[in-house]
Amino acid sequence: MITAWTDRYTIVHLTLAQPNETFRLSHRVLDLRRARMTRNIQLRSKVLHAARNHLHSCNFTEIETPILLRSSPEGAREFLVPTRVHRSASDAPLGATRSTPPLPSPQFYALQQSPQQPKQLLIASGSTQRYFQIAKCFRDEDGRKDRQAEFTQLDVEMAFVSGAADAELEEEGWRMGGGEVKRTVEEFVGRMWNRARECEGAAPSVKLHPCPQRFRVMRWQEAMRRFGSDKPDLRYGLEIHSLVDEIGPRELQATEDWSKPGLTVDMLVYRPSQEAHSLSNKALADVVQKGSGIEAYKCKASSPNEVASVLLRKSAALRAYLHEAEIDAQDVDPSILCDAFEQALSKGALLSQIGNADAQNAESQHSDLCYVFVAGRKEPPEGGGTAMGDLRKRLARVLENKGALELSLSEPAFLWVTEFPLLTPSSAEEDKAHLTKGRRWTSTHHPFTAPMAQDLALLFGSAPSFSSLVGVRKEDAEVRGLDRQEQLARVRGQHYDLVLNGAEVGGGSVRIHCREVQEWLMSEVLQLTTEEIARFSALLNALSVGAPPHGGFALGVDRFLSILIGSQSIRDVIAFPKTGGGGKGLLDMVFESPARLSEKVGVHGREEEDEVLSAYALRTLEKDA
């Protein structure tokens, strides 16, 4: 070995430009040498250490659960792992209704999407009343900047959680059970945030503010109607207002003879405070996006009557609403539209302008110009966002680029979103089409979420088995005259999401702890087959021998940390991440996975692969060209 020493060197080329992500991931060892990436990886360790220490101090037990489980219809697409070990019929648990196909037949594990069932079994076992785990999870989904197939979550589950809110929680807007989980999450998330603050984050330019002790709470319907999203970013205004809430024959609105149609019209009004913040035609087209169904009008803020006239003459969304409600446009009082416009103008202001006299004066002196955006949608809303909610996000990005809006990365905008629908129409869940198989309903969260106690009558309807649970509320539901599908659509779940700066960083729920209710929901509402229900036999058996009321939460560690350091990509906080493969799946640029079993091509390569696959009762399907 020869060792050489030098006392001087010359840098031939120095560039401050950062190479593209593909190049960085292909040379990850060198990329991790950069000071920023080193700080990110070290910060991850310190933040998770703070969470682990806090949970241990609160008598939580850290327990590892299996990664290799059985495939089950509970969420996203799974990663399947073929195995050479085959189960025989004699291995089936007692009481199992499924049959094992004759060998040889390929059999598979599924990588866990989350430790959901194992952690519920742990709570039912009584071996711990407070569980946590920093768990690796896997979902066969397309990669994005804030999501990849292999991810880490901080998982907690607690026994003996309440089924209803106490007075203190109700004052905060939390009207369901699981208050113990809420307070626990706020505590350990606060510890994680403040530990990063002590380290001054990984980005020197981001000076983190202290984490609030309690997080704001908002109901799902309120979030969808005011912000058009189930994960609203509260760091700016641009609030949505209904154009048609007060429209209807005055003499009929107070009677039982008139009901609003199953759609509404959203309106968002943006008024620039200076000329530089106005929207060019190109910017306006980027915000509206062709085919989105959103209408855009340039109007005078000081002329609400003119705005009302324009909307009555030109708005297709408003005409569709009036047609559905069987209201003639000539019968609409223009003052109602004027009031709606003025309220939307006030709510649409940026937070930096609200209460800022200088900004308001500048706004009034600059121009009378305002942009009125209008869109129709279903009422109640469906899914995780509306067309106007998507526009609100695009508008915020455009305004941020123009300097009209500054989104703080240092002050956390935490928000609990609660009271989600327990069930979602299958038509609104395109990413779960592989699970719905033509069924009408799918679980909004997962099939183990408990309904809110106030909605038991709506869920069970006339089912005689649960009349003792429903009580007098059953008659209340029948008096309202709702058909069965309308009843199910109104059932709310005890499900809660944690949102940070417009990104969902975690979620959880109070669980169903009664086998009869769990089995009935799967079979009668979700319409799972007997075979599909049998895949949950371990959980159902655990519930049948007695389980305490319990609930839990999972924090998406990667996404949370990326927000902490002010990055748009979770790959900046993962040592060896996967990246989107441009339609070819998720790629590991360091270890070059996924890959074929044989490096050979043609017939010889296929024969070699088939030899390996034969041990798993598999073979290649496509013939080589």
XYZ file of C-alpha atoms in Angstrom:
625
model
C 0.000 0.000 0.000
C 1.312 3.468 -0.908
C 0.366 6.528 1.162
C 0.695 9.932 -0.503
C 0.660 13.327 1.217
C 0.125 16.777 -0.309
C 0.355 20.234 1.175
C -1.775 21.973 -1.456
C -4.596 21.264 -3.902
C -6.588 23.230 -6.476
C -10.361 23.092 -6.878
C -10.866 22.862 -10.622
C -14.624 23.433 -10.621
C -16.917 24.597 -7.859
C -20.670 24.804 -8.279
C -23.287 25.785 -5.741
C -26.057 24.164 -7.757
C -27.450 21.009 -6.151
C -27.544 17.992 -8.480
C -30.910 16.481 -9.305
C -32.461 13.923 -6.996
C -31.779 10.917 -9.216
C -28.071 11.708 -9.227
C -28.059 12.303 -5.463
C -29.810 9.009 -4.730
C -27.519 7.103 -7.089
C -24.539 8.441 -5.116
C -26.200 8.405 -1.692
C -23.010 7.781 0.266
C -21.545 11.022 -1.068
C -24.876 12.811 -0.663
C -25.024 11.852 3.030
C -21.647 13.537 3.541
C -23.231 16.925 2.943
C -23.619 18.822 6.211
C -27.353 19.288 5.761
C -28.036 15.598 5.158
C -25.827 14.613 8.095
C -27.770 16.975 10.371
C -31.068 15.544 9.075
C -30.145 11.950 9.894
C -28.797 12.896 13.327
C -31.870 15.005 14.067
C -34.103 12.031 13.220
C -32.325 9.960 15.870
C -32.611 12.683 18.523
C -36.284 13.383 17.860
C -37.252 9.700 18.016
C -35.163 9.301 21.168
C -37.154 12.124 22.806
C -40.447 10.444 21.887
C -39.281 7.041 23.127
C -38.077 8.465 26.465
C -41.344 10.315 27.022
C -43.504 7.279 26.285
C -41.417 5.085 28.589
C -41.841 7.690 31.337
C -45.633 7.440 30.829
C -45.583 3.652 31.400
C -45.844 2.664 27.755
C -44.332 -0.689 26.809
C -42.361 -0.933 23.577
C -43.310 -4.180 21.826
C -42.290 -5.396 18.384
C -44.987 -6.961 16.227
C -44.661 -9.191 13.131
C -43.912 -7.661 9.766
C -44.966 -10.794 7.851
C -48.735 -11.154 8.202
C -51.671 -12.473 6.225
C -53.214 -10.441 3.417
C -56.408 -8.689 4.540
C -58.842 -6.264 2.839
C -58.349 -3.297 5.166
C -56.554 -0.516 3.296
C -54.069 0.142 0.502
C -52.440 -2.394 -1.786
C -50.122 -4.813 -0.030
C -46.680 -6.144 -0.794
C -46.907 -9.920 -1.088
C -43.999 -12.198 -0.156
C -44.060 -15.754 -1.578
C -42.903 -18.522 0.754
C -41.620 -22.077 0.350
C -43.412 -23.016 3.604
C -46.921 -24.258 2.914
C -49.716 -24.560 5.470
C -51.797 -27.709 5.513
C -55.448 -28.022 6.445
C -54.452 -29.308 9.885
C -52.699 -25.994 10.606
C -55.952 -24.042 10.408
C -57.153 -22.608 13.754
C -60.160 -24.149 15.410
C -63.421 -22.694 14.166
C -61.893 -21.323 10.968
C -64.351 -21.409 8.092
C -61.843 -21.094 5.269
C -60.437 -24.087 3.421
C -56.810 -24.512 2.342
C -56.380 -25.153 -1.383
C -54.603 -28.388 -2.314
C -50.851 -28.250 -2.863
C -48.951 -27.304 -4.867
C -50.367 -23.794 -4.698
C -48.382 -20.602 -4.086
C -48.818 -19.090 -0.625
C -47.890 -15.610 0.479
C -47.207 -13.406 3.430
C -48.238 -9.768 3.239
C -45.931 -7.072 4.601
C -47.785 -5.127 7.270
C -49.493 -1.899 6.211
C -49.522 -1.049 9.899
C -49.403 -3.037 13.167
C -53.166 -2.485 13.487
C -54.380 -5.993 14.306
C -51.348 -7.123 16.359
C -51.532 -4.079 18.624
C -55.255 -4.604 19.212
C -54.506 -8.205 20.134
C -51.876 -7.006 22.611
C -54.400 -4.731 24.307
C -56.999 -7.536 24.384
C -54.425 -9.876 25.943
C -53.939 -7.607 28.945
C -50.146 -7.973 28.709
C -49.960 -4.189 28.429
C -52.415 -1.349 28.738
C -50.132 1.087 26.922
C -48.251 -0.066 23.837
C -45.929 1.758 21.471
C -43.590 0.862 18.638
C -41.489 2.662 16.047
C -42.637 0.426 13.215
C -41.688 -0.155 9.608
C -44.762 -0.293 7.370
C -45.287 -1.066 3.699
C -47.880 -0.059 1.137
C -47.676 -0.801 -2.570
C -48.358 2.785 -3.641
C -46.832 5.136 -6.185
C -44.051 7.304 -4.815
C -44.428 11.024 -4.215
C -42.372 13.621 -2.409
C -44.326 13.015 0.790
C -44.931 9.266 0.426
C -43.059 6.086 -0.388
C -43.824 2.389 -0.206
C -41.610 1.748 2.838
C -42.159 4.159 5.708
C -41.868 4.529 9.482
C -44.622 5.319 11.936
C -44.690 5.876 15.667
C -47.542 3.645 16.762
C -49.416 3.849 20.082
C -52.432 2.015 21.503
C -54.143 2.554 24.873
C -56.614 0.476 26.856
C -59.634 1.819 28.738
C -60.037 4.970 26.692
C -63.274 6.878 27.153
C -66.135 6.534 24.712
C -67.249 10.143 25.070
C -65.662 13.535 25.725
C -65.468 15.173 29.128
C -66.413 18.815 29.718
C -62.867 20.104 29.187
C -62.529 18.313 25.855
C -65.916 19.528 24.668
C -64.806 23.093 25.311
C -61.909 22.431 22.941
C -64.336 21.121 20.296
C -63.526 17.415 20.864
C -66.974 15.768 21.057
C -66.085 12.060 21.031
C -64.050 9.474 22.889
C -60.309 8.952 22.826
C -59.421 12.051 24.830
C -56.640 10.124 26.563
C -55.049 9.406 23.177
C -55.393 13.063 22.155
C -53.550 14.326 25.227
C -50.840 11.660 24.927
C -50.188 12.515 21.277
C -50.021 16.236 22.009
C -47.465 15.532 24.708
C -45.069 13.324 22.743
C -45.408 15.338 19.523
C -44.620 18.437 21.557
C -41.531 16.718 22.986
C -40.385 15.782 19.479
C -40.927 19.294 18.131
C -39.194 20.994 21.044
C -36.263 18.560 20.889
C -35.748 19.594 17.276
C -36.011 23.202 18.390
C -33.227 22.631 20.923
C -31.096 21.289 18.071
C -32.059 24.364 15.988
C -33.473 22.008 13.382
C -31.499 20.680 10.458
C -31.983 23.842 8.417
C -30.189 26.824 9.994
C -32.636 29.230 8.336
C -35.623 27.674 10.147
C -35.943 28.883 13.740
C -38.708 26.799 15.261
C -41.231 28.399 17.581
C -42.314 26.496 20.721
C -44.947 23.829 20.139
C -48.399 24.658 21.575
C -49.511 22.463 24.471
C -52.969 21.923 22.983
C -53.872 21.653 19.314
C -56.877 23.239 17.651
C -59.841 20.943 16.879
C -62.120 21.156 13.826
C -64.891 18.842 12.658
C -64.499 17.220 9.239
C -67.582 18.871 7.761
C -66.413 22.304 8.909
C -62.954 21.736 7.402
C -64.449 20.615 4.087
C -66.886 23.514 3.865
C -64.552 26.293 4.996
C -61.331 25.100 3.376
C -62.346 22.400 0.888
C -59.951 19.857 2.414
C -59.826 17.300 5.213
C -56.280 18.500 5.944
C -56.522 22.288 5.712
C -53.507 24.579 5.967
C -54.452 27.241 8.526
C -51.399 29.442 7.945
C -53.280 31.686 5.512
C -56.855 32.836 4.969
C -58.586 32.383 1.593
C -61.593 30.832 3.284
C -64.451 29.415 1.217
C -68.019 30.615 1.685
C -71.325 29.188 0.473
C -73.057 31.238 -2.189
C -76.463 29.595 -1.746
C -77.020 28.843 1.947
C -79.743 31.475 2.199
C -81.304 30.964 -1.229
C -84.809 29.497 -1.253
C -88.402 30.598 -1.149
C -88.654 32.516 2.126
C -92.156 31.273 2.786
C -91.072 27.635 2.384
C -87.727 27.572 4.188
C -89.412 27.538 7.589
C -91.663 24.598 6.675
C -91.239 20.881 6.059
C -92.270 21.318 2.387
C -88.889 22.512 1.082
C -85.471 20.953 1.407
C -82.203 22.002 -0.156
C -80.904 19.880 -3.026
C -77.974 17.487 -2.692
C -75.536 20.044 -4.033
C -74.260 23.494 -3.130
C -72.156 26.280 -4.629
C -68.804 27.292 -3.132
C -67.374 30.779 -3.591
C -63.882 32.108 -2.873
C -63.001 35.784 -3.368
C -59.429 37.069 -3.588
C -58.668 40.799 -3.573
C -55.007 41.725 -4.235
C -53.531 44.384 -1.949
C -51.210 45.749 -4.632
C -50.816 45.573 -8.376
C -47.877 43.180 -8.157
C -50.159 40.665 -6.444
C -52.739 40.668 -9.243
C -53.119 37.525 -11.328
C -51.995 37.547 -14.937
C -54.081 35.634 -17.451
C -51.561 32.788 -17.344
C -51.523 32.732 -13.532
C -55.318 32.787 -13.488
C -55.426 29.861 -15.928
C -52.938 27.936 -13.756
C -55.080 28.556 -10.671
C -58.415 27.625 -12.262
C -57.150 24.757 -14.461
C -59.170 23.819 -17.487
C -61.711 21.079 -16.857
C -61.841 21.640 -13.084
C -65.423 22.934 -13.262
C -64.452 26.205 -11.563
C -65.693 29.541 -12.880
C -63.613 32.712 -12.493
C -64.829 36.313 -12.741
C -63.028 39.651 -12.431
C -65.292 42.008 -10.521
C -65.323 45.255 -8.557
C -65.194 44.717 -4.799
C -67.243 47.881 -4.207
C -70.104 46.717 -6.465
C -71.792 43.697 -4.873
C -74.947 44.329 -6.906
C -72.965 44.028 -10.106
C -71.392 40.793 -8.827
C -74.838 39.386 -8.008
C -76.068 40.284 -11.492
C -73.069 38.651 -13.171
C -73.524 35.430 -11.183
C -77.249 35.207 -11.913
C -76.604 35.693 -15.640
C -73.432 33.697 -16.160
C -72.788 31.145 -13.402
C -73.543 27.612 -14.588
C -73.008 26.294 -11.040
C -75.620 28.688 -9.640
C -78.083 27.847 -12.424
C -77.630 24.121 -11.749
C -78.366 24.673 -8.076
C -81.482 26.739 -8.810
C -82.709 24.112 -11.284
C -82.192 21.317 -8.740
C -83.977 23.361 -6.066
C -86.794 24.227 -8.472
C -86.255 27.952 -7.965
C -86.648 30.468 -10.774
C -83.704 32.826 -11.088
C -86.117 35.759 -11.172
C -87.371 34.797 -7.710
C -83.903 35.044 -6.149
C -83.476 38.143 -3.998
C -80.240 39.800 -5.253
C -79.533 41.081 -1.756
C -78.924 37.483 -0.640
C -76.170 37.122 -3.242
C -74.781 40.549 -2.288
C -74.553 39.481 1.359
C -72.920 36.185 0.375
C -70.350 38.020 -1.780
C -69.465 40.493 0.980
C -69.002 37.670 3.485
C -66.856 35.741 0.994
C -64.799 38.896 0.365
C -64.134 39.212 4.089
C -63.364 35.517 4.580
C -61.185 35.370 1.482
C -58.684 37.883 2.862
C -55.179 36.654 3.638
C -54.454 36.287 7.348
C -51.667 38.861 6.998
C -54.299 41.422 5.942
C -56.917 40.635 8.575
C -56.646 43.149 11.390
C -53.801 44.944 9.570
C -54.989 48.514 8.962
C -52.054 49.367 6.685
C -52.686 46.348 4.490
C -56.401 47.092 4.303
C -55.741 50.720 3.364
C -53.273 49.598 0.697
C -55.858 47.150 -0.577
C -58.575 49.796 -0.887
C -56.227 52.359 -2.469
C -54.686 49.906 -4.933
C -57.685 48.719 -6.856
C -61.287 47.715 -6.739
C -60.346 44.524 -8.526
C -61.220 41.178 -7.018
C -61.308 37.642 -8.361
C -64.487 35.653 -7.742
C -64.196 31.862 -8.039
C -67.361 29.741 -8.094
C -67.820 25.947 -8.184
C -70.642 23.518 -7.535
C -70.199 20.361 -5.473
C -72.173 17.641 -3.730
C -73.654 18.348 -0.321
C -72.646 16.821 2.022
C -69.097 16.733 0.628
C -67.363 13.484 -0.263
C -63.770 12.330 -0.174
C -60.804 14.293 1.099
C -61.155 17.507 -0.875
C -63.307 19.633 -3.159
C -62.584 21.438 -6.410
C -62.557 24.777 -4.579
C -60.255 23.378 -1.925
C -57.770 22.345 -4.623
C -58.016 25.833 -6.157
C -57.321 27.379 -2.755
C -54.026 25.458 -2.551
C -53.008 26.422 -6.089
C -53.866 30.066 -5.421
C -51.768 30.039 -2.243
C -48.769 28.695 -4.183
C -49.117 31.380 -6.844
C -49.435 34.129 -4.214
C -46.428 32.765 -2.347
C -44.360 32.963 -5.544
C -45.512 36.562 -6.038
C -44.523 37.524 -2.497
C -48.136 38.205 -1.500
C -48.125 35.313 0.947
C -45.417 34.077 3.271
C -45.962 30.655 4.760
C -44.184 30.263 8.080
C -42.153 27.077 8.381
C -41.175 27.793 11.968
C -44.567 28.253 13.670
C -46.521 24.977 13.680
C -50.176 25.059 12.590
C -51.365 21.833 14.246
C -54.989 20.817 13.801
C -57.082 17.844 14.881
C -59.731 16.959 12.290
C -62.497 14.883 13.880
C -65.907 13.338 13.229
C -65.121 11.920 9.809
C -67.868 9.898 8.130
C -67.531 6.304 9.284
C -68.252 5.185 5.721
C -67.369 6.589 2.314
C -69.149 5.794 -0.968
C -66.968 3.452 -2.964
C -67.231 5.782 -5.962
C -65.289 8.436 -4.018
C -62.399 6.083 -3.163
C -60.604 5.468 -6.448
C -57.445 4.336 -4.639
C -59.447 1.541 -2.958
C -61.150 0.251 -6.103
C -59.238 -3.035 -5.779
C -60.988 -3.608 -2.422
C -64.534 -2.409 -3.059
C -65.425 -4.863 -5.851
C -68.669 -3.104 -6.698
C -69.749 -2.623 -3.083
C -71.520 0.582 -2.105
C -69.528 1.502 1.012
C -65.925 1.382 2.168
C -64.415 2.330 5.533
C -63.195 5.926 5.592
C -60.364 4.989 7.966
C -60.397 1.234 8.487
C -63.097 -1.301 9.456
C -62.100 -1.293 13.147
C -63.155 2.334 13.833
C -65.983 2.719 16.335
C -69.018 4.846 15.418
C -69.901 7.881 17.502
C -72.347 6.985 20.247
C -74.809 9.612 18.997
C -75.036 7.826 15.632
C -75.638 4.234 16.721
C -79.285 4.460 15.684
C -78.283 5.554 12.193
C -75.741 2.727 11.876
C -77.882 -0.144 13.152
C -81.197 1.096 11.769
C -83.827 -1.526 12.482
C -81.370 -4.342 13.249
C -83.017 -6.096 16.241
C -79.746 -7.489 17.619
C -78.581 -4.037 18.727
C -81.801 -2.456 19.985
C -80.379 -2.359 23.521
C -77.470 -0.245 22.284
C -79.683 2.121 20.310
C -82.422 2.718 22.855
C -84.881 5.529 22.156
C -82.699 6.993 19.425
C -83.921 4.286 17.054
C -87.345 5.909 16.881
C -85.713 9.300 16.340
C -83.958 8.000 13.220
C -87.167 6.501 11.846
C -89.130 9.705 12.458
C -86.659 11.613 10.276
C -87.778 9.435 7.394
C -84.287 8.635 6.139
C -83.818 5.650 3.881
C -81.119 3.103 4.754
C -78.388 4.612 2.563
C -79.044 8.101 3.924
C -78.748 6.745 7.454
C -75.375 5.137 6.734
C -74.101 8.278 4.997
C -74.674 10.287 8.184
C -72.867 7.954 10.582
C -69.731 9.569 12.012
C -66.737 7.613 13.229
C -64.568 8.215 16.277
C -61.656 8.878 13.942
C -59.172 11.712 14.251
C -56.413 12.964 11.960
C -53.541 15.207 13.004
C -52.708 17.870 10.421
C -49.588 20.034 10.395
C -49.243 22.936 7.954
C -51.729 21.376 5.556
C -50.239 17.867 5.633
C -51.700 14.837 7.387
C -48.958 13.638 9.740
C -50.936 11.058 11.684
C -54.273 9.524 12.441
C -56.098 7.148 14.733
C -59.421 6.185 16.206
C -61.328 4.634 19.050
C -61.752 0.959 18.119
C -64.740 -1.368 18.103
C -64.221 -3.688 21.089
C -67.324 -5.887 20.691
C -67.088 -8.887 18.345
C -70.774 -8.825 17.418
C -70.617 -5.189 16.324
C -67.340 -5.707 14.442
C -68.611 -8.777 12.602
C -71.969 -7.163 11.801
C -70.273 -4.066 10.337
C -68.035 -6.208 8.124
C -70.803 -8.433 6.825
C -73.909 -6.248 6.706
C -72.488 -2.816 5.870
C -69.128 -3.371 4.194
C -70.481 -6.584 2.634
C -67.283 -8.561 3.042
C -67.528 -12.202 2.071
C -67.226 -14.999 4.612
C -63.726 -15.706 3.332
C -62.700 -12.055 3.695
C -64.057 -11.872 7.247
C -62.157 -15.074 8.088
C -58.918 -13.205 7.436
C -59.691 -11.192 10.572
C -60.308 -14.303 12.671
C -57.433 -13.579 15.074
C -58.879 -10.171 15.937
C -62.470 -11.417 16.124
C -61.455 -14.255 18.437
C -59.603 -11.795 20.668
C -62.669 -9.561 20.890
C -64.877 -12.555 21.704
C -62.892 -13.393 24.864
C -63.122 -9.836 26.134
C -61.314 -6.640 25.168
C -61.309 -3.310 26.993
C -62.368 -0.118 25.233
C -59.236 0.973 23.413
C -57.938 3.453 20.883
C -54.711 4.464 19.259
C -52.778 6.677 16.919
C -49.950 6.454 14.391
C -47.605 9.337 13.579
C -45.978 9.357 10.144
C -42.378 9.892 11.234
C -40.941 10.648 7.799
C -43.521 13.276 6.872
C -43.406 14.894 10.316
C -39.619 15.197 10.188
C -39.624 16.642 6.679
C -41.901 19.439 7.893
C -39.638 19.977 10.904
C -36.646 20.711 8.671
C -38.624 22.709 6.120
C -38.263 20.192 3.286
C -40.852 19.273 0.664
C -39.501 15.714 0.374
C -39.405 12.912 2.930
C -36.306 11.594 1.130
C -34.294 14.284 2.915
C -34.914 12.573 6.278
C -34.468 8.913 5.205
C -30.971 7.493 4.876
C -31.737 5.221 1.910
C -35.098 6.183 0.417
C -37.005 4.866 -2.562
C -37.913 7.152 -5.436
C -40.709 7.218 -8.003
C -39.660 5.314 -11.084
C -41.510 7.281 -13.736
C -44.244 4.683 -14.167
C -41.875 1.752 -13.543
C -42.581 1.455 -9.845
C -40.536 2.475 -6.834
C -36.803 2.232 -7.329
C -33.977 1.837 -4.858
C -31.166 3.718 -6.555
C -28.470 2.435 -4.168
C -29.211 -1.292 -4.047
C -30.909 -1.359 -7.469
C -34.121 -2.963 -6.356
C -36.549 -4.277 -7.401
C -34.677 -6.558 -9.803
C -35.113 -9.770 -11.741
C -33.992 -13.032 -10.168
C -31.607 -13.710 -13.037
C -29.262 -11.351 -14.847
C -29.427 -13.558 -17.945
C -31.754 -12.675 -20.799
C -33.789 -14.799 -23.147
C -34.692 -18.442 -22.637
C -31.765 -19.177 -20.317
C -32.727 -16.352 -17.992
C -36.320 -17.516 -17.857
C -35.299 -21.115 -17.117
C -33.082 -19.929 -14.262
C -35.881 -17.789 -12.800
C -38.402 -20.627 -13.105
C -36.043 -22.921 -11.223
C -35.993 -20.494 -8.295
C -39.722 -19.763 -8.468
C -40.668 -23.437 -8.575
C -39.837 -23.676 -4.859
C -42.663 -21.187 -4.307
C -45.077 -22.970 -6.689
C -44.676 -20.021 -9.077
C -43.419 -19.538 -12.611
C -42.853 -16.646 -14.990
C -45.907 -15.685 -16.991
C -44.620 -13.623 -19.920
C -42.678 -15.269 -22.714
C -39.473 -13.655 -23.882
C -39.783 -11.904 -27.223
